[in-house]
Coordinates of C-alpha atoms in Angstrom, one line a residue:
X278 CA -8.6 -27.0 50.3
X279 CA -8.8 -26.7 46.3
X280 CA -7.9 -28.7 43.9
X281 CA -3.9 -28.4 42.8
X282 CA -5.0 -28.5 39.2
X283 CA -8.0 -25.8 39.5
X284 CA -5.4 -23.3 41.0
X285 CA -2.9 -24.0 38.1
X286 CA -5.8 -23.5 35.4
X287 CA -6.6 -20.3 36.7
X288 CA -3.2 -19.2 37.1
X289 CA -2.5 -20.4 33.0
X290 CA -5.9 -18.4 32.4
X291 CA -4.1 -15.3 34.2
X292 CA -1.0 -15.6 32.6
X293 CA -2.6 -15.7 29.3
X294 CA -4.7 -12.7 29.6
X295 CA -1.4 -10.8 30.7
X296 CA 0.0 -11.9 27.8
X297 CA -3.0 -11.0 25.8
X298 CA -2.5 -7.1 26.9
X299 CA 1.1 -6.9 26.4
X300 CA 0.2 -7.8 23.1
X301 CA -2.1 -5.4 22.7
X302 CA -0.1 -2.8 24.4
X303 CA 3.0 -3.8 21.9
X304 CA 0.7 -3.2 18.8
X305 CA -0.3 0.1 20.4
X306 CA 2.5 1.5 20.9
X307 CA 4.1 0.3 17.4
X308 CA 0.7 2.1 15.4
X309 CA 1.9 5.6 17.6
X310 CA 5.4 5.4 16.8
X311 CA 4.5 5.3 12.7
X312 CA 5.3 8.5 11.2
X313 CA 3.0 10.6 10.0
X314 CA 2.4 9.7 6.0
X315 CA 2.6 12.6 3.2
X316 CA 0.3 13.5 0.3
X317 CA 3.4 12.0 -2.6
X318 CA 3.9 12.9 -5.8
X319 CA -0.2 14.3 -6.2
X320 CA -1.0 17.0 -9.0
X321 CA -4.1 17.7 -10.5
X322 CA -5.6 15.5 -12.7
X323 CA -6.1 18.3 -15.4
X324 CA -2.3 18.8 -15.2
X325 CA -0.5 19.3 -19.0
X326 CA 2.7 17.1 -19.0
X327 CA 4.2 19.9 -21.1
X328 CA 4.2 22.2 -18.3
X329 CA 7.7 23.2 -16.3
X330 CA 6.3 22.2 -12.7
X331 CA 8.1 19.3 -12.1
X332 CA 11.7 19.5 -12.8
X333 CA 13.6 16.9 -14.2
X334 CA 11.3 13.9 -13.7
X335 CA 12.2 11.5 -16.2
X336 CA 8.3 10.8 -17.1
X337 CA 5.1 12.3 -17.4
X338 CA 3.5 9.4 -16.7
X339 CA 0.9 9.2 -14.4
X340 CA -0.9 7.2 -12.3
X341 CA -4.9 8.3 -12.0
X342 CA -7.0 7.2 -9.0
X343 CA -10.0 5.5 -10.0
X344 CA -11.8 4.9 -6.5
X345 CA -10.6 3.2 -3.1
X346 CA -8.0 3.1 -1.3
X347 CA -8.9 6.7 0.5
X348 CA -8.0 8.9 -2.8
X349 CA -10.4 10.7 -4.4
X350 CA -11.7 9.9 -7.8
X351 CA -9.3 11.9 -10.3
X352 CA -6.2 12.1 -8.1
X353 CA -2.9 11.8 -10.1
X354 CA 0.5 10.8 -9.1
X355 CA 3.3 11.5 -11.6
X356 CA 5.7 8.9 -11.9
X357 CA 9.0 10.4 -12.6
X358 CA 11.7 8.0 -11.5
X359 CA 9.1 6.1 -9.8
X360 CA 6.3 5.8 -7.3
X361 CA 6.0 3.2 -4.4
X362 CA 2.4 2.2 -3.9
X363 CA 1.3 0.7 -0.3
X364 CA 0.0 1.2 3.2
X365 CA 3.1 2.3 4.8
X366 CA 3.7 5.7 5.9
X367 CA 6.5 8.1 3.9
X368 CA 5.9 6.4 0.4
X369 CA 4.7 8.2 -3.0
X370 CA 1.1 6.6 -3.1
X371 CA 0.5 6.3 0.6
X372 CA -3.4 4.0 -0.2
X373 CA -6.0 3.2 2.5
X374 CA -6.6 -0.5 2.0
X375 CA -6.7 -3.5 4.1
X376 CA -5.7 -5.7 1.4
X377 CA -2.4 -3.4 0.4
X378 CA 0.6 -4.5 2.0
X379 CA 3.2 -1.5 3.5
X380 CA 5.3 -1.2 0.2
X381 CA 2.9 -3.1 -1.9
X382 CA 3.9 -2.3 -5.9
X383 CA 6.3 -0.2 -7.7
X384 CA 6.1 1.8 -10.9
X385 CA 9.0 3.0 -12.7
X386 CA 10.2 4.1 -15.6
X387 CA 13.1 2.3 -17.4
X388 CA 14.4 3.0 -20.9
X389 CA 11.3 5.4 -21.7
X390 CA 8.9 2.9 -21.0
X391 CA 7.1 2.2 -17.8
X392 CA 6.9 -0.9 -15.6
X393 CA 4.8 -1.9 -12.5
X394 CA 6.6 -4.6 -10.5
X395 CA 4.8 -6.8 -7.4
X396 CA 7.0 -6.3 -4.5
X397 CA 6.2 -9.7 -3.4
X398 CA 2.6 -8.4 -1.6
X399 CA 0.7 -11.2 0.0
X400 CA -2.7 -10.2 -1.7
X401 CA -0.8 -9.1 -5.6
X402 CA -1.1 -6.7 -7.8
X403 CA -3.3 -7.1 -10.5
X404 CA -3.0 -5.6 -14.3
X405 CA -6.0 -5.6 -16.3
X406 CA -7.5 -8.5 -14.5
X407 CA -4.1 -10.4 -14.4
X408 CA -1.9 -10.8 -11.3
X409 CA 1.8 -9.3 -12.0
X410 CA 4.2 -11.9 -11.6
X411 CA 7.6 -9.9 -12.8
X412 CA 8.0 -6.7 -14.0
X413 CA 4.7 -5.8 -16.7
X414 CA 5.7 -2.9 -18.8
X415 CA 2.3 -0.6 -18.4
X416 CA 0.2 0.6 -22.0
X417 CA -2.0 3.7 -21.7
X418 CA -5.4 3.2 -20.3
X419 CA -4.3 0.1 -18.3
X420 CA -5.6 -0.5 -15.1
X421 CA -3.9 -1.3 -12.0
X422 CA -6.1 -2.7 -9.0
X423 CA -4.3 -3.5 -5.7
X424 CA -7.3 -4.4 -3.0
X425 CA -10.2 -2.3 -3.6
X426 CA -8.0 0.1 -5.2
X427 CA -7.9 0.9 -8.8
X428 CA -5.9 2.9 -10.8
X429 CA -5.5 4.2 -14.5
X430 CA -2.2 4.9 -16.1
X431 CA -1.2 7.8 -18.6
X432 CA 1.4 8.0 -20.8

């Protein structure tokens, strides 16, 4: 007859690796039921910000892709009344990096000038080199990493 604690090891090992594939399963299922992302706010990155194609956006600013994050080199993303930048799906700057947290940074404009805020990411937003920590109010050429992704802002 075997041991009584050999068959209650191999029945913990079982009921482990059950619960190791309802995990699996779980996570699965919650990646299929994510909906699909869109493109955001993208023009092209010759675009003149005294043009009439965008409404009533309260900024021209824009946001230029430098490389990463699954953009391509030259992208631009308008600001307006503001872009959320992160991994989730259904945001302005949908970006392609492990390191990016679902709603990961914002960028606004308040007052005619432009901020980036950290929306508390675990990895942080950096501004020229600097984490954010706040609200950073953005000057031209200044350059936004989050992860492996860099940005450039316009005025």
């Amino acid at each position: 007859m075997a041991d009584p604690i050999e068959a209650l090891l191999k029945f913990a090992f079982i009921a482990v690796l059950y619960l190791f594939l309802l995990w699996v399963a779980r996570s699965a299922l919650k990646d299929l039921r994510r909906p699909v992302p869109h493109a955001g706010a993208y023009v092209d990155a010759d675009y003149n910000a005294a043009g009439d194609g965008f409404g009533s956006s309260s900024s021209s600013a824009r946001l230029i892709a430098e490389h990463g994050g699954g953009l391509h080199a030259g992208q631009a993303f308008v600001v307006g009344s503001g872009l959320m930048i992160g991994r989730a799906g259904g945001i302005e700057v949908r970006i392609d990096d492990d390191f990016a947290s679902g709603h990961h940074a914002r960028v606004f404009d308040h007052d005619g000038l432009v901020y980036i805020e950290d929306m508390n990411s675990t990895n942080g937003t950096y501004l020229n080199g600097v984490r954010v920590a706040g609200q950073e109010a953005l000057q031209p050429d200044d350059r936004i990493r989050i992860g492996d992704t860099e940005f450039r802002y316009e005025p």
